[in-house]
Amino acid sequence: MSRPRELSWLAGHQALRRGRVSIVGQIYLLTVTTLCREPLFADFSNACCVARCFESRLCLGENHLLAWVLMPDHAHWLLQLGEGERLETSVGRLKAVSARQLNRQSGRRTPVWTAAFHDHALRNEKEVLPAARYIVANPIRAGLVRRVGDYPFWNAQWL
């Protein structure tokens, strides 16, 4: 029996949450997308606004953002969960603060991010650097630039 079309997105959203655990000190590879994959951050001013948020204590709370990249329609974060933080709350705060700042700057009144996000808890220290490299090389794989240094919207604590 097929699921009614209007509920099919809900099943996918709930499946993303199944098995999600918040562990202080754990490093997570996270992916968030803009609503309807709208390329909001192809606009330089929009991208600058949101990139500033990713570096602010207001967005991060007690968490540490080890690496990130802001693509035209999504973002990847390598986030280490801080003391007293929950993964869902931390991601929600990053999305809420950045959306509020972007909407204030641009005069928008519509949602920026989808409600869901994808997470992968890294298993050990050996996965951290490859995950960071994966994140910062995203603009190259997408064909936006030839070299990482040519793309302005990324950061990694090692560089």
CSV table of C-alpha atoms in Angstrom, one decimal:
chain,number,residue,atom,x,y,z
A,1,MET,CA,0.0,0.0,0.0
A,2,SER,CA,1.4,3.3,-1.0
A,3,ARG,CA,1.8,6.2,1.5
A,4,PRO,CA,-0.3,9.4,0.7
A,5,ARG,CA,2.0,11.8,-1.1
A,6,GLU,CA,1.7,14.6,1.4
A,7,LEU,CA,3.0,12.3,4.2
A,8,SER,CA,5.9,10.8,2.2
A,9,TRP,CA,8.3,13.6,3.2
A,10,LEU,CA,7.5,13.0,6.8
A,11,ALA,CA,8.5,9.4,6.7
A,12,GLY,CA,11.9,10.4,5.3
A,13,HIS,CA,12.3,13.2,7.9
A,14,GLN,CA,11.5,10.7,10.7
A,15,ALA,CA,13.9,8.1,9.3
A,16,LEU,CA,16.7,10.7,9.5
A,17,ARG,CA,16.2,11.0,13.2
A,18,ARG,CA,16.1,7.2,13.9
A,19,GLY,CA,19.1,6.2,15.9
A,20,ARG,CA,20.4,9.8,16.4
A,21,VAL,CA,22.4,10.1,19.6
A,22,SER,CA,23.9,13.2,21.2
A,23,ILE,CA,27.3,12.5,22.8
A,24,VAL,CA,29.4,15.3,24.3
A,25,GLY,CA,32.8,15.4,22.7
A,26,GLN,CA,31.6,13.4,19.7
A,27,ILE,CA,32.4,14.8,16.2
A,28,TYR,CA,29.6,14.8,13.7
A,29,LEU,CA,29.7,15.3,9.9
A,30,LEU,CA,26.5,17.3,9.3
A,31,THR,CA,24.7,18.3,6.1
A,32,VAL,CA,21.8,20.9,5.9
A,33,THR,CA,20.0,22.1,2.8
A,34,THR,CA,18.2,25.2,1.9
A,35,LEU,CA,14.4,24.9,1.5
A,36,CYS,CA,13.7,23.5,-2.0
A,37,ARG,CA,17.4,23.5,-2.6
A,38,GLU,CA,17.2,27.2,-3.5
A,39,PRO,CA,20.7,28.5,-4.3
A,40,LEU,CA,20.5,31.4,-1.8
A,41,PHE,CA,24.2,31.4,-1.2
A,42,ALA,CA,25.1,31.8,-4.8
A,43,ASP,CA,24.6,35.5,-3.9
A,44,PHE,CA,27.8,36.7,-2.4
A,45,SER,CA,26.2,39.0,0.2
A,46,ASN,CA,23.9,36.2,1.4
A,47,ALA,CA,26.8,33.8,1.7
A,48,CYS,CA,28.9,36.4,3.6
A,49,CYS,CA,26.1,36.9,6.1
A,50,VAL,CA,25.6,33.2,6.8
A,51,ALA,CA,29.3,32.5,6.9
A,52,ARG,CA,29.8,35.1,9.6
A,53,CYS,CA,27.1,33.3,11.7
A,54,PHE,CA,29.0,30.0,11.4
A,55,GLU,CA,31.9,31.6,13.2
A,56,SER,CA,29.9,33.3,16.0
A,57,ARG,CA,29.6,32.1,19.6
A,58,LEU,CA,25.9,32.9,19.4
A,59,CYS,CA,25.5,30.2,16.7
A,60,LEU,CA,27.9,27.7,18.2
A,61,GLY,CA,27.1,27.7,21.9
A,62,GLU,CA,29.5,25.3,23.6
A,63,ASN,CA,30.2,23.4,20.4
A,64,HIS,CA,33.3,23.6,18.2
A,65,LEU,CA,33.0,23.9,14.5
A,66,LEU,CA,36.1,22.1,13.2
A,67,ALA,CA,35.4,22.6,9.5
A,68,TRP,CA,32.6,23.9,7.4
A,69,VAL,CA,31.7,24.8,3.8
A,70,LEU,CA,28.8,26.9,2.6
A,71,MET,CA,27.6,25.8,-0.9
A,72,PRO,CA,25.0,27.6,-3.0
A,73,ASP,CA,22.2,25.4,-1.7
A,74,HIS,CA,23.6,23.5,1.3
A,75,ALA,CA,26.2,23.5,4.1
A,76,HIS,CA,28.5,20.8,5.6
A,77,TRP,CA,29.7,21.1,9.1
A,78,LEU,CA,32.2,19.1,11.1
A,79,LEU,CA,31.0,19.8,14.6
A,80,GLN,CA,32.2,18.6,18.0
A,81,LEU,CA,29.4,18.6,20.4
A,82,GLY,CA,30.1,20.7,23.5
A,83,GLU,CA,29.2,20.2,27.2
A,84,GLY,CA,25.5,20.4,27.9
A,85,GLU,CA,24.6,20.5,24.1
A,86,ARG,CA,22.2,18.3,22.2
A,87,LEU,CA,22.8,17.6,18.5
A,88,GLU,CA,19.3,18.6,17.4
A,89,THR,CA,19.4,21.8,19.5
A,90,SER,CA,22.8,22.7,18.2
A,91,VAL,CA,21.9,22.2,14.5
A,92,GLY,CA,18.6,24.0,15.1
A,93,ARG,CA,20.4,27.0,16.7
A,94,LEU,CA,23.0,27.2,13.8
A,95,LYS,CA,20.1,27.2,11.3
A,96,ALA,CA,17.8,29.6,13.2
A,97,VAL,CA,20.5,32.2,13.9
A,98,SER,CA,21.8,32.2,10.4
A,99,ALA,CA,18.3,32.3,8.9
A,100,ARG,CA,17.3,35.2,11.2
A,101,GLN,CA,20.5,37.1,10.2
A,102,LEU,CA,20.0,36.4,6.5
A,103,ASN,CA,16.3,37.4,6.5
A,104,ARG,CA,17.1,40.6,8.4
A,105,GLN,CA,19.9,41.6,6.0
A,106,SER,CA,18.0,40.7,2.8
A,107,GLY,CA,14.4,41.6,3.8
A,108,ARG,CA,13.3,38.0,3.2
A,109,ARG,CA,10.5,36.6,5.4
A,110,THR,CA,10.6,33.0,4.2
A,111,PRO,CA,12.4,29.9,5.7
A,112,VAL,CA,16.0,29.4,4.7
A,113,TRP,CA,16.7,25.8,5.7
A,114,THR,CA,14.8,22.5,5.6
A,115,ALA,CA,13.7,21.1,8.9
A,116,ALA,CA,15.7,17.9,8.5
A,117,PHE,CA,19.5,17.4,8.5
A,118,HIS,CA,21.8,14.5,7.9
A,119,ASP,CA,24.3,13.4,10.5
A,120,HIS,CA,27.2,10.9,10.7
A,121,ALA,CA,29.0,10.4,13.9
A,122,LEU,CA,32.7,9.8,13.2
A,123,ARG,CA,33.9,6.5,14.6
A,124,ASN,CA,37.5,7.5,15.6
A,125,GLU,CA,40.2,10.2,15.3
A,126,LYS,CA,41.4,8.7,12.0
A,127,GLU,CA,38.2,9.8,10.3
A,128,VAL,CA,38.4,13.5,11.3
A,129,LEU,CA,41.0,14.8,8.8
A,130,PRO,CA,39.5,12.9,5.8
A,131,ALA,CA,36.0,14.3,6.8
A,132,ALA,CA,37.5,17.8,6.9
A,133,ARG,CA,39.1,17.4,3.5
A,134,TYR,CA,35.8,16.1,2.1
A,135,ILE,CA,34.1,19.2,3.4
A,136,VAL,CA,36.5,21.8,2.1
A,137,ALA,CA,36.9,20.0,-1.3
A,138,ASN,CA,33.1,20.2,-1.9
A,139,PRO,CA,33.3,23.3,-4.1
A,140,ILE,CA,35.9,21.5,-6.4
A,141,ARG,CA,33.7,18.4,-6.7
A,142,ALA,CA,30.8,20.7,-7.6
A,143,GLY,CA,32.8,22.3,-10.3
A,144,LEU,CA,32.6,25.8,-8.7
A,145,VAL,CA,36.4,26.2,-8.5
A,146,ARG,CA,39.6,24.4,-9.4
A,147,ARG,CA,41.4,25.0,-6.1
A,148,VAL,CA,40.1,25.1,-2.5
A,149,GLY,CA,41.7,28.4,-1.9
A,150,ASP,CA,39.7,30.0,-4.7
A,151,TYR,CA,36.4,29.4,-2.9
A,152,PRO,CA,35.7,32.0,-0.2
A,153,PHE,CA,33.1,30.2,2.0
A,154,TRP,CA,34.8,27.6,4.1
A,155,ASN,CA,37.0,27.2,7.1
A,156,ALA,CA,38.9,24.4,8.9
A,157,GLN,CA,40.7,24.8,12.2
A,158,TRP,CA,43.8,23.2,10.7
A,159,LEU,CA,44.4,25.8,8.0
